[in-house]
PDB file of N, CA and C in Angstrom:
ATOM      1  N   MET B   1       4.809 -19.249   4.667  1.00  0.00           N
ATOM      2  CA  MET B   1       4.829 -18.891   3.275  1.00  0.00           C
ATOM      3  C   MET B   1       4.825 -17.373   3.163  1.00  0.00           C
ATOM      4  N   ALA B   2       5.709 -16.849   2.354  1.00  0.00           N
ATOM      5  CA  ALA B   2       5.839 -15.402   2.200  1.00  0.00           C
ATOM      6  C   ALA B   2       4.681 -14.849   1.375  1.00  0.00           C
ATOM      7  N   LYS B   3       4.314 -13.631   1.681  1.00  0.00           N
ATOM      8  CA  LYS B   3       3.245 -12.973   0.947  1.00  0.00           C
ATOM      9  C   LYS B   3       3.735 -12.628  -0.460  1.00  0.00           C
ATOM     10  N   LYS B   4       2.886 -12.855  -1.460  1.00  0.00           N
ATOM     11  CA  LYS B   4       3.270 -12.581  -2.842  1.00  0.00           C
ATOM     12  C   LYS B   4       3.208 -11.085  -3.124  1.00  0.00           C
ATOM     13  N   THR B   5       4.092 -10.650  -3.981  1.00  0.00           N
ATOM     14  CA  THR B   5       4.102  -9.247  -4.368  1.00  0.00           C
ATOM     15  C   THR B   5       3.002  -9.004  -5.402  1.00  0.00           C
ATOM     16  N   LEU B   6       2.721  -7.739  -5.659  1.00  0.00           N
ATOM     17  CA  LEU B   6       1.700  -7.384  -6.639  1.00  0.00           C
ATOM     18  C   LEU B   6       2.058  -7.922  -8.021  1.00  0.00           C
ATOM     19  N   GLN B   7       3.315  -7.840  -8.383  1.00  0.00           N
ATOM     20  CA  GLN B   7       3.740  -8.336  -9.694  1.00  0.00           C
ATOM     21  C   GLN B   7       3.547  -9.850  -9.801  1.00  0.00           C
ATOM     22  N   GLN B   8       3.822 -10.590  -8.739  1.00  0.00           N
ATOM     23  CA  GLN B   8       3.625 -12.036  -8.753  1.00  0.00           C
ATOM     24  C   GLN B   8       2.143 -12.382  -8.897  1.00  0.00           C
ATOM     25  N   ARG B   9       1.278 -11.619  -8.236  1.00  0.00           N
ATOM     26  CA  ARG B   9      -0.156 -11.859  -8.351  1.00  0.00           C
ATOM     27  C   ARG B   9      -0.648 -11.543  -9.762  1.00  0.00           C
ATOM     28  N   LYS B  10      -0.115 -10.480 -10.366  1.00  0.00           N
ATOM     29  CA  LYS B  10      -0.523 -10.125 -11.724  1.00  0.00           C
ATOM     30  C   LYS B  10      -0.124 -11.203 -12.721  1.00  0.00           C
ATOM     31  N   VAL B  11       1.059 -11.776 -12.552  1.00  0.00           N
ATOM     32  CA  VAL B  11       1.500 -12.845 -13.438  1.00  0.00           C
ATOM     33  C   VAL B  11       0.575 -14.043 -13.286  1.00  0.00           C
ATOM     34  N   ARG B  12       0.191 -14.359 -12.079  1.00  0.00           N
ATOM     35  CA  ARG B  12      -0.692 -15.493 -11.817  1.00  0.00           C
ATOM     36  C   ARG B  12      -2.066 -15.279 -12.445  1.00  0.00           C
ATOM     37  N   MET B  13      -2.531 -14.040 -12.440  1.00  0.00           N
ATOM     38  CA  MET B  13      -3.850 -13.742 -12.980  1.00  0.00           C
ATOM     39  C   MET B  13      -3.899 -13.883 -14.494  1.00  0.00           C
ATOM     40  N   CYS B  14      -2.810 -13.596 -15.174  1.00  0.00           N
ATOM     41  CA  CYS B  14      -2.846 -13.422 -16.625  1.00  0.00           C
ATOM     42  C   CYS B  14      -1.997 -14.433 -17.391  1.00  0.00           C
ATOM     43  N   ASP B  15      -0.954 -14.946 -16.832  1.00  0.00           N
ATOM     44  CA  ASP B  15       0.032 -15.741 -17.559  1.00  0.00           C
ATOM     45  C   ASP B  15      -0.544 -17.071 -18.040  1.00  0.00           C
ATOM     46  N   GLY B  16      -0.497 -17.286 -19.339  1.00  0.00           N
ATOM     47  CA  GLY B  16      -0.918 -18.553 -19.917  1.00  0.00           C
ATOM     48  C   GLY B  16      -2.414 -18.734 -20.059  1.00  0.00           C
ATOM     49  N   LYS B  17      -3.205 -17.721 -19.768  1.00  0.00           N
ATOM     50  CA  LYS B  17      -4.653 -17.836 -19.873  1.00  0.00           C
ATOM     51  C   LYS B  17      -5.132 -17.162 -21.146  1.00  0.00           C
ATOM     52  N   ILE B  18      -6.227 -17.658 -21.666  1.00  0.00           N
ATOM     53  CA  ILE B  18      -6.810 -17.073 -22.869  1.00  0.00           C
ATOM     54  C   ILE B  18      -7.515 -15.782 -22.491  1.00  0.00           C
ATOM     55  N   GLY B  19      -7.284 -14.734 -23.259  1.00  0.00           N
ATOM     56  CA  GLY B  19      -7.933 -13.455 -23.019  1.00  0.00           C
ATOM     57  C   GLY B  19      -9.140 -13.287 -23.927  1.00  0.00           C
ATOM     58  N   TYR B  20     -10.250 -12.839 -23.367  1.00  0.00           N
ATOM     59  CA  TYR B  20     -11.475 -12.614 -24.129  1.00  0.00           C
ATOM     60  C   TYR B  20     -11.743 -11.121 -24.191  1.00  0.00           C
ATOM     61  N   ALA B  21     -12.305 -10.677 -25.314  1.00  0.00           N
ATOM     62  CA  ALA B  21     -12.516  -9.245 -25.526  1.00  0.00           C
ATOM     63  C   ALA B  21     -13.576  -8.676 -24.593  1.00  0.00           C
ATOM     64  N   GLY B  22     -14.603  -9.449 -24.289  1.00  0.00           N
ATOM     65  CA  GLY B  22     -15.679  -8.946 -23.447  1.00  0.00           C
ATOM     66  C   GLY B  22     -16.137  -9.966 -22.428  1.00  0.00           C
ATOM     67  N   ARG B  23     -16.923  -9.492 -21.476  1.00  0.00           N
ATOM     68  CA  ARG B  23     -17.444 -10.364 -20.421  1.00  0.00           C
ATOM     69  C   ARG B  23     -18.376 -11.418 -21.009  1.00  0.00           C
ATOM     70  N   GLU B  24     -19.189 -11.007 -21.989  1.00  0.00           N
ATOM     71  CA  GLU B  24     -20.140 -11.927 -22.605  1.00  0.00           C
ATOM     72  C   GLU B  24     -19.428 -13.096 -23.281  1.00  0.00           C
ATOM     73  N   ALA B  25     -18.309 -12.820 -23.935  1.00  0.00           N
ATOM     74  CA  ALA B  25     -17.543 -13.883 -24.594  1.00  0.00           C
ATOM     75  C   ALA B  25     -16.978 -14.860 -23.567  1.00  0.00           C
ATOM     76  N   ALA B  26     -16.495 -14.347 -22.453  1.00  0.00           N
ATOM     77  CA  ALA B  26     -15.951 -15.217 -21.403  1.00  0.00           C
ATOM     78  C   ALA B  26     -17.054 -16.060 -20.775  1.00  0.00           C
ATOM     79  N   LEU B  27     -18.226 -15.457 -20.526  1.00  0.00           N
ATOM     80  CA  LEU B  27     -19.339 -16.207 -19.941  1.00  0.00           C
ATOM     81  C   LEU B  27     -19.872 -17.260 -20.908  1.00  0.00           C
ATOM     82  N   ALA B  28     -19.890 -16.943 -22.206  1.00  0.00           N
ATOM     83  CA  ALA B  28     -20.317 -17.928 -23.202  1.00  0.00           C
ATOM     84  C   ALA B  28     -19.352 -19.109 -23.235  1.00  0.00           C
ATOM     85  N   THR B  29     -18.072 -18.839 -23.065  1.00  0.00           N
ATOM     86  CA  THR B  29     -17.077 -19.906 -23.032  1.00  0.00           C
ATOM     87  C   THR B  29     -17.261 -20.778 -21.795  1.00  0.00           C
ATOM     88  N   ILE B  30     -17.539 -20.153 -20.655  1.00  0.00           N
ATOM     89  CA  ILE B  30     -17.805 -20.925 -19.433  1.00  0.00           C
ATOM     90  C   ILE B  30     -19.005 -21.832 -19.647  1.00  0.00           C
ATOM     91  N   HIS B  31     -20.055 -21.293 -20.246  1.00  0.00           N
ATOM     92  CA  HIS B  31     -21.263 -22.080 -20.490  1.00  0.00           C
ATOM     93  C   HIS B  31     -20.972 -23.263 -21.413  1.00  0.00           C
ATOM     94  N   SER B  32     -20.204 -23.029 -22.473  1.00  0.00           N
ATOM     95  CA  SER B  32     -19.897 -24.123 -23.395  1.00  0.00           C
ATOM     96  C   SER B  32     -18.982 -25.164 -22.742  1.00  0.00           C
ATOM     97  N   MET B  33     -18.056 -24.712 -21.885  1.00  0.00           N
ATOM     98  CA  MET B  33     -17.196 -25.653 -21.161  1.00  0.00           C
ATOM     99  C   MET B  33     -18.022 -26.528 -20.229  1.00  0.00           C
ATOM    100  N   ARG B  34     -18.965 -25.903 -19.519  1.00  0.00           N
ATOM    101  CA  ARG B  34     -19.819 -26.661 -18.594  1.00  0.00           C
ATOM    102  C   ARG B  34     -20.662 -27.690 -19.345  1.00  0.00           C
ATOM    103  N   SER B  35     -21.267 -27.287 -20.458  1.00  0.00           N
ATOM    104  CA  SER B  35     -22.113 -28.224 -21.198  1.00  0.00           C
ATOM    105  C   SER B  35     -21.280 -29.346 -21.821  1.00  0.00           C
ATOM    106  N   TYR B  36     -20.081 -29.030 -22.291  1.00  0.00           N
ATOM    107  CA  TYR B  36     -19.186 -30.052 -22.839  1.00  0.00           C
ATOM    108  C   TYR B  36     -18.808 -31.060 -21.754  1.00  0.00           C
ATOM    109  N   ASN B  37     -18.441 -30.563 -20.581  1.00  0.00           N
ATOM    110  CA  ASN B  37     -18.075 -31.455 -19.480  1.00  0.00           C
ATOM    111  C   ASN B  37     -19.269 -32.275 -19.010  1.00  0.00           C
ATOM    112  N   GLU B  38     -20.456 -31.676 -19.028  1.00  0.00           N
ATOM    113  CA  GLU B  38     -21.665 -32.380 -18.621  1.00  0.00           C
ATOM    114  C   GLU B  38     -21.941 -33.557 -19.560  1.00  0.00           C
ATOM    115  N   ARG B  39     -21.802 -33.318 -20.861  1.00  0.00           N
ATOM    116  CA  ARG B  39     -22.032 -34.383 -21.850  1.00  0.00           C
ATOM    117  C   ARG B  39     -21.038 -35.528 -21.689  1.00  0.00           C
ATOM    118  N   ASN B  40     -19.810 -35.223 -21.312  1.00  0.00           N
ATOM    119  CA  ASN B  40     -18.773 -36.246 -21.182  1.00  0.00           C
ATOM    120  C   ASN B  40     -18.684 -36.845 -19.787  1.00  0.00           C
ATOM    121  N   GLY B  41     -19.538 -36.404 -18.878  1.00  0.00           N
ATOM    122  CA  GLY B  41     -19.556 -36.953 -17.533  1.00  0.00           C
ATOM    123  C   GLY B  41     -18.461 -36.432 -16.627  1.00  0.00           C
ATOM    124  N   ASN B  42     -17.821 -35.342 -17.000  1.00  0.00           N
ATOM    125  CA  ASN B  42     -16.753 -34.748 -16.197  1.00  0.00           C
ATOM    126  C   ASN B  42     -17.308 -33.530 -15.459  1.00  0.00           C
ATOM    127  N   VAL B  43     -17.586 -33.682 -14.177  1.00  0.00           N
ATOM    128  CA  VAL B  43     -18.182 -32.604 -13.392  1.00  0.00           C
ATOM    129  C   VAL B  43     -17.118 -31.994 -12.496  1.00  0.00           C
ATOM    130  N   ARG B  44     -16.940 -30.674 -12.604  1.00  0.00           N
ATOM    131  CA  ARG B  44     -16.002 -29.958 -11.735  1.00  0.00           C
ATOM    132  C   ARG B  44     -16.797 -29.254 -10.654  1.00  0.00           C
ATOM    133  N   ALA B  45     -16.423 -29.473  -9.419  1.00  0.00           N
ATOM    134  CA  ALA B  45     -17.162 -28.891  -8.306  1.00  0.00           C
ATOM    135  C   ALA B  45     -16.796 -27.431  -8.058  1.00  0.00           C
ATOM    136  N   ALA B  46     -15.636 -27.004  -8.511  1.00  0.00           N
ATOM    137  CA  ALA B  46     -15.185 -25.634  -8.248  1.00  0.00           C
ATOM    138  C   ALA B  46     -15.999 -24.638  -9.062  1.00  0.00           C
ATOM    139  N   ALA B  47     -16.301 -23.515  -8.443  1.00  0.00           N
ATOM    140  CA  ALA B  47     -17.009 -22.444  -9.139  1.00  0.00           C
ATOM    141  C   ALA B  47     -16.067 -21.797 -10.148  1.00  0.00           C
ATOM    142  N   VAL B  48     -16.578 -21.515 -11.327  1.00  0.00           N
ATOM    143  CA  VAL B  48     -15.783 -20.904 -12.394  1.00  0.00           C
ATOM    144  C   VAL B  48     -16.286 -19.483 -12.603  1.00  0.00           C
ATOM    145  N   ARG B  49     -15.368 -18.539 -12.688  1.00  0.00           N
ATOM    146  CA  ARG B  49     -15.713 -17.123 -12.807  1.00  0.00           C
ATOM    147  C   ARG B  49     -14.975 -16.483 -13.973  1.00  0.00           C
ATOM    148  N   ALA B  50     -15.570 -15.419 -14.504  1.00  0.00           N
ATOM    149  CA  ALA B  50     -14.896 -14.568 -15.484  1.00  0.00           C
ATOM    150  C   ALA B  50     -14.491 -13.292 -14.756  1.00  0.00           C
ATOM    151  N   TYR B  51     -13.271 -12.846 -14.975  1.00  0.00           N
ATOM    152  CA  TYR B  51     -12.802 -11.637 -14.297  1.00  0.00           C
ATOM    153  C   TYR B  51     -12.019 -10.752 -15.254  1.00  0.00           C
ATOM    154  N   LEU B  52     -12.070  -9.451 -15.006  1.00  0.00           N
ATOM    155  CA  LEU B  52     -11.345  -8.471 -15.807  1.00  0.00           C
ATOM    156  C   LEU B  52      -9.945  -8.338 -15.237  1.00  0.00           C
ATOM    157  N   CYS B  53      -8.954  -8.552 -16.084  1.00  0.00           N
ATOM    158  CA  CYS B  53      -7.558  -8.546 -15.664  1.00  0.00           C
ATOM    159  C   CYS B  53      -6.944  -7.160 -15.845  1.00  0.00           C
ATOM    160  N   HIS B  54      -5.770  -6.979 -15.276  1.00  0.00           N
ATOM    161  CA  HIS B  54      -5.056  -5.710 -15.426  1.00  0.00           C
ATOM    162  C   HIS B  54      -4.597  -5.473 -16.859  1.00  0.00           C
ATOM    163  N   CYS B  55      -4.550  -6.524 -17.674  1.00  0.00           N
ATOM    164  CA  CYS B  55      -4.137  -6.383 -19.077  1.00  0.00           C
ATOM    165  C   CYS B  55      -5.261  -5.835 -19.950  1.00  0.00           C
ATOM    166  N   GLY B  56      -6.468  -5.736 -19.409  1.00  0.00           N
ATOM    167  CA  GLY B  56      -7.599  -5.200 -20.152  1.00  0.00           C
ATOM    168  C   GLY B  56      -8.473  -6.255 -20.803  1.00  0.00           C
ATOM    169  N   LYS B  57      -8.138  -7.528 -20.624  1.00  0.00           N
ATOM    170  CA  LYS B  57      -8.926  -8.613 -21.196  1.00  0.00           C
ATOM    171  C   LYS B  57      -9.625  -9.378 -20.080  1.00  0.00           C
ATOM    172  N   TRP B  58     -10.629 -10.138 -20.467  1.00  0.00           N
ATOM    173  CA  TRP B  58     -11.351 -10.987 -19.523  1.00  0.00           C
ATOM    174  C   TRP B  58     -10.740 -12.379 -19.543  1.00  0.00           C
ATOM    175  N   HIS B  59     -10.589 -12.984 -18.378  1.00  0.00           N
ATOM    176  CA  HIS B  59     -10.051 -14.332 -18.250  1.00  0.00           C
ATOM    177  C   HIS B  59     -11.041 -15.193 -17.472  1.00  0.00           C
ATOM    178  N   ILE B  60     -10.840 -16.497 -17.550  1.00  0.00           N
ATOM    179  CA  ILE B  60     -11.656 -17.456 -16.815  1.00  0.00           C
ATOM    180  C   ILE B  60     -10.777 -18.105 -15.763  1.00  0.00           C
ATOM    181  N   GLY B  61     -11.283 -18.183 -14.552  1.00  0.00           N
ATOM    182  CA  GLY B  61     -10.552 -18.820 -13.469  1.00  0.00           C
ATOM    183  C   GLY B  61     -11.512 -19.483 -12.500  1.00  0.00           C
ATOM    184  N   HIS B  62     -11.012 -20.416 -11.736  1.00  0.00           N
ATOM    185  CA  HIS B  62     -11.860 -21.092 -10.758  1.00  0.00           C
ATOM    186  C   HIS B  62     -11.535 -20.586  -9.360  1.00  0.00           C
ATOM    187  N   THR B  63     -12.506 -20.731  -8.488  1.00  0.00           N
ATOM    188  CA  THR B  63     -12.334 -20.332  -7.099  1.00  0.00           C
ATOM    189  C   THR B  63     -12.269 -21.580  -6.236  1.00  0.00           C
ATOM    190  N   ARG B  64     -12.041 -21.403  -4.976  1.00  0.00           N
ATOM    191  CA  ARG B  64     -12.030 -22.543  -4.051  1.00  0.00           C
ATOM    192  C   ARG B  64     -13.436 -22.924  -3.602  1.00  0.00           C
ATOM    193  N   ARG B  65     -14.373 -22.045  -3.887  1.00  0.00           N
ATOM    194  CA  ARG B  65     -15.754 -22.269  -3.476  1.00  0.00           C
ATOM    195  C   ARG B  65     -16.372 -23.390  -4.314  1.00  0.00           C
ATOM    196  N   ILE B  66     -17.222 -24.196  -3.706  1.00  0.00           N
ATOM    197  CA  ILE B  66     -17.931 -25.251  -4.413  1.00  0.00           C
ATOM    198  C   ILE B  66     -19.210 -24.661  -4.989  1.00  0.00           C
ATOM    199  N   ASP B  67     -19.467 -24.947  -6.245  1.00  0.00           N
ATOM    200  CA  ASP B  67     -20.653 -24.435  -6.928  1.00  0.00           C
ATOM    201  C   ASP B  67     -21.811 -25.411  -6.704  1.00  0.00           C
ATOM    202  N   TRP B  68     -22.527 -25.237  -5.602  1.00  0.00           N
ATOM    203  CA  TRP B  68     -23.591 -26.160  -5.223  1.00  0.00           C
ATOM    204  C   TRP B  68     -24.772 -26.090  -6.177  1.00  0.00           C
ATOM    205  N   LYS B  69     -25.063 -24.922  -6.720  1.00  0.00           N
ATOM    206  CA  LYS B  69     -26.183 -24.781  -7.648  1.00  0.00           C
ATOM    207  C   LYS B  69     -25.944 -25.641  -8.892  1.00  0.00           C
ATOM    208  N   TYR B  70     -24.722 -25.630  -9.390  1.00  0.00           N
ATOM    209  CA  TYR B  70     -24.376 -26.439 -10.559  1.00  0.00           C
ATOM    210  C   TYR B  70     -24.397 -27.927 -10.213  1.00  0.00           C
ATOM    211  N   LEU B  71     -23.846 -28.298  -9.066  1.00  0.00           N
ATOM    212  CA  LEU B  71     -23.801 -29.708  -8.679  1.00  0.00           C
ATOM    213  C   LEU B  71     -25.189 -30.275  -8.419  1.00  0.00           C
ATOM    214  N   THR B  72     -26.077 -29.485  -7.820  1.00  0.00           N
ATOM    215  CA  THR B  72     -27.432 -29.948  -7.551  1.00  0.00           C
ATOM    216  C   THR B  72     -28.155 -30.247  -8.856  1.00  0.00           C
ATOM    217  N   LYS B  73     -27.929 -29.407  -9.863  1.00  0.00           N
ATOM    218  CA  LYS B  73     -28.545 -29.626 -11.173  1.00  0.00           C
ATOM    219  C   LYS B  73     -28.049 -30.928 -11.794  1.00  0.00           C
ATOM    220  N   ILE B  74     -26.793 -31.262 -11.577  1.00  0.00           N
ATOM    221  CA  ILE B  74     -26.215 -32.486 -12.144  1.00  0.00           C
ATOM    222  C   ILE B  74     -26.651 -33.723 -11.356  1.00  0.00           C
ATOM    223  N   LEU B  75     -26.581 -33.637 -10.029  1.00  0.00           N
ATOM    224  CA  LEU B  75     -26.845 -34.802  -9.193  1.00  0.00           C
ATOM    225  C   LEU B  75     -28.323 -35.139  -9.070  1.00  0.00           C
ATOM    226  N   HIS B  76     -29.177 -34.118  -9.118  1.00  0.00           N
ATOM    227  CA  HIS B  76     -30.621 -34.323  -8.962  1.00  0.00           C
ATOM    228  C   HIS B  76     -31.362 -33.685 -10.132  1.00  0.00           C
ATOM    229  N   PRO B  77     -31.312 -34.307 -11.305  1.00  0.00           N
ATOM    230  CA  PRO B  77     -32.006 -33.703 -12.455  1.00  0.00           C
ATOM    231  C   PRO B  77     -33.517 -33.716 -12.246  1.00  0.00           C
ATOM    232  N   ALA B  78     -34.172 -32.723 -12.798  1.00  0.00           N
ATOM    233  CA  ALA B  78     -35.628 -32.599 -12.618  1.00  0.00           C
ATOM    234  C   ALA B  78     -36.386 -33.549 -13.512  1.00  0.00           C
TER     235      ALA B  78
END
């Protein structure tokens, strides 16, 4: 597989994603998405992050890493 160019990576980071004005707004959206999914029984194992894009807005994206802290809270409630 060929290495992606910088322009291809930038398109992947920003294209079709909702842009948030600040980090706090993006984190609040992540929190509301998690609680909504929790209520509906839809648990995503992938870690979700907010990142600052080259366009100047904050976006939400997932990583390949498994979010064990979140899963432990779901699987073993206190």
